[in-house]
C-alpha atoms as an extended CHARMM CRD file, in Angstrom:
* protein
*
        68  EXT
         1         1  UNK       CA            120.8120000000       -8.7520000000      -34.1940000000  PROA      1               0.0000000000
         2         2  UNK       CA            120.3730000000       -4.8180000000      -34.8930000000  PROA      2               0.0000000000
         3         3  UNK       CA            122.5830000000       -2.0460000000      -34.6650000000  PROA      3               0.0000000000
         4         4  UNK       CA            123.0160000000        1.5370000000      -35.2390000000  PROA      4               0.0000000000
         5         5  UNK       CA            124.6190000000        4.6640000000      -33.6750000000  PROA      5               0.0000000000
         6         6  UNK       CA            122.7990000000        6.0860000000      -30.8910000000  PROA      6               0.0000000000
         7         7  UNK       CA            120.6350000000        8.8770000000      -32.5070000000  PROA      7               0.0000000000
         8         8  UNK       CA            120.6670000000        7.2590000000      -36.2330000000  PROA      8               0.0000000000
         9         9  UNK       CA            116.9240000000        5.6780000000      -37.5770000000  PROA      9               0.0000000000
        10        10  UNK       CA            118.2580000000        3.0300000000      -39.6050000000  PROA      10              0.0000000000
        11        11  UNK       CA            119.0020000000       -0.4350000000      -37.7610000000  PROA      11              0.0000000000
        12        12  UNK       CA            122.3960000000       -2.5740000000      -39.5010000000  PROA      12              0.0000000000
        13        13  UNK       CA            121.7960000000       -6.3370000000      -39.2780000000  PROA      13              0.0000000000
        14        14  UNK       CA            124.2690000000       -8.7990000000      -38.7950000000  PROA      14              0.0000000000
        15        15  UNK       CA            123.7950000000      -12.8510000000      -37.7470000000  PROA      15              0.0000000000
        16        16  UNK       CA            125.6740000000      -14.2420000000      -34.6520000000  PROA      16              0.0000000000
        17        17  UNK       CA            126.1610000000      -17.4530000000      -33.1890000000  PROA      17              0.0000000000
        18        18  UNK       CA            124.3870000000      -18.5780000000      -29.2320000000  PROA      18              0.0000000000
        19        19  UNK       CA            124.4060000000      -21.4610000000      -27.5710000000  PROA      19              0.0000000000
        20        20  UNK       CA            122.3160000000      -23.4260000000      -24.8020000000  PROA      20              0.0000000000
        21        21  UNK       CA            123.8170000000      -23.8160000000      -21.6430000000  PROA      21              0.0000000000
        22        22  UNK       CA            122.7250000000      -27.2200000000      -20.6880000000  PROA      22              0.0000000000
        23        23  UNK       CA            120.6730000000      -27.5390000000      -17.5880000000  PROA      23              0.0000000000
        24        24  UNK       CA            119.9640000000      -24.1470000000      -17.2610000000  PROA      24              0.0000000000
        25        25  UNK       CA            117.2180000000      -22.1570000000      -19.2610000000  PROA      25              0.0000000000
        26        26  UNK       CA            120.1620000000      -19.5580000000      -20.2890000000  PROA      26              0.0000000000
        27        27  UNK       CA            120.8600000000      -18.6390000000      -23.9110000000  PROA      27              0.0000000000
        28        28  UNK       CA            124.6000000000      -16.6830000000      -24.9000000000  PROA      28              0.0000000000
        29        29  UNK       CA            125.0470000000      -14.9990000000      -27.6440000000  PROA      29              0.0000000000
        30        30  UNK       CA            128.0480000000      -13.9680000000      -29.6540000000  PROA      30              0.0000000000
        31        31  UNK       CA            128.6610000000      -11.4160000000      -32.4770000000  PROA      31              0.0000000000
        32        32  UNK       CA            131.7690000000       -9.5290000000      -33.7040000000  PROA      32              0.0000000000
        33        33  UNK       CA            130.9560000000       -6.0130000000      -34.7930000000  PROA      33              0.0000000000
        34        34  UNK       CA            134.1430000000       -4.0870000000      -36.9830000000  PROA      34              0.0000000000
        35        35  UNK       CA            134.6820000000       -1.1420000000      -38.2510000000  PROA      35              0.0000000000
        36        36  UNK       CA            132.8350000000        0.7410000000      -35.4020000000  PROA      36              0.0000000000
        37        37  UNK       CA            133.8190000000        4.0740000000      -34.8410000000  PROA      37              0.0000000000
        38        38  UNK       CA            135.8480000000        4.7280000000      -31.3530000000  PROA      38              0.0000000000
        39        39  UNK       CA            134.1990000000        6.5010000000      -28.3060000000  PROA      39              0.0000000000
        40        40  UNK       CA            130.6790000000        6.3280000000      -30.0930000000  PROA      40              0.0000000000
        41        41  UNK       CA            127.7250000000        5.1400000000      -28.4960000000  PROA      41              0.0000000000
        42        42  UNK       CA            125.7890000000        2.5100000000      -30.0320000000  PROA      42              0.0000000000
        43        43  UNK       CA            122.2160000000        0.5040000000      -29.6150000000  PROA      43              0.0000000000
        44        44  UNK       CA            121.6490000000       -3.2440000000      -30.2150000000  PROA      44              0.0000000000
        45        45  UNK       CA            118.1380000000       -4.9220000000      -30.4920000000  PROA      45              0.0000000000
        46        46  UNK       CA            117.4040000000       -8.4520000000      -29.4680000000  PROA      46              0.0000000000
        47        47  UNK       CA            114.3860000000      -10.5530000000      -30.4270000000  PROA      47              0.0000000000
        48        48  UNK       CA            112.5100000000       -9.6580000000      -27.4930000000  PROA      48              0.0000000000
        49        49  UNK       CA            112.1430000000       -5.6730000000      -29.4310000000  PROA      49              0.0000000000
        50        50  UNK       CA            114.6070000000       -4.3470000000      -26.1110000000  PROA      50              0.0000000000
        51        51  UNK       CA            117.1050000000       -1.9450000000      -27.0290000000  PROA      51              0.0000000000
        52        52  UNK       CA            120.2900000000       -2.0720000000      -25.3760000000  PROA      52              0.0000000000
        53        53  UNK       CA            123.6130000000        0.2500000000      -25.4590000000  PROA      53              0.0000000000
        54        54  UNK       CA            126.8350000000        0.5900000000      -25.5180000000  PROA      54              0.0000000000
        55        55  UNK       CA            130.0830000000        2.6530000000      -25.7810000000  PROA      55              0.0000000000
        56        56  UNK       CA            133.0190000000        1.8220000000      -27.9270000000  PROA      56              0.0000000000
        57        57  UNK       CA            136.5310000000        2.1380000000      -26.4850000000  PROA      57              0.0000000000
        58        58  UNK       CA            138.3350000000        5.6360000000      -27.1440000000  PROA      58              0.0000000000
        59        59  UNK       CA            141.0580000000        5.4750000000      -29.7030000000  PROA      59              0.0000000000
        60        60  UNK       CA            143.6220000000        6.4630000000      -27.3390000000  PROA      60              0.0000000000
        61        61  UNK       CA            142.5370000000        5.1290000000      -24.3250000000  PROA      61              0.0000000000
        62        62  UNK       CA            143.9180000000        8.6150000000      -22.2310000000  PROA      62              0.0000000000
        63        63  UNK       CA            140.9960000000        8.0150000000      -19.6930000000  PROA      63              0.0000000000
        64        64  UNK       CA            140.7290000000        5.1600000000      -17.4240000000  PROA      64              0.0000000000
        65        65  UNK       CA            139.1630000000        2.0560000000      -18.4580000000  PROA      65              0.0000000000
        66        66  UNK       CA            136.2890000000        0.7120000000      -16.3660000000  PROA      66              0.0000000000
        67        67  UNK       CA            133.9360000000       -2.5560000000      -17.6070000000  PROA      67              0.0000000000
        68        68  UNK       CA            131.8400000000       -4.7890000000      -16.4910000000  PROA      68              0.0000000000
């Protein structure tokens, strides 16, 4: 999978793991990502060329947390 910091050019690779989920036509996917920098939004990019985002926790956490 790709990476980078929303706004950067340059995509950072890194290989995860995925299984099947038998009997269903359903794929998941795992990676770990470290050393990301807090409250920084970031892009991913599947196989499929879609790009994706998401925000990294803040370092403090003084705002309310809210997820999906």
């Amino acid at each position: 999978m790709g990476y980078r910091k929303k706004g950067e050019s340059v995509w950072s690779y890194e290989q995860g793991t995925y299984v099947h989920l038998q009997h269903l036509p359903i794929q998941v996917n795992s990676l770990q990502l470290l050393g990301l920098e807090p409250n920084t939004e970031y892009e991913f990019i599947l196989p499929n060329n879609k790009i994706y985002r998401f925000r990294t926790l803040a370092a403090d956490l003084s705002r309310p947390l809210c997820f999906a």
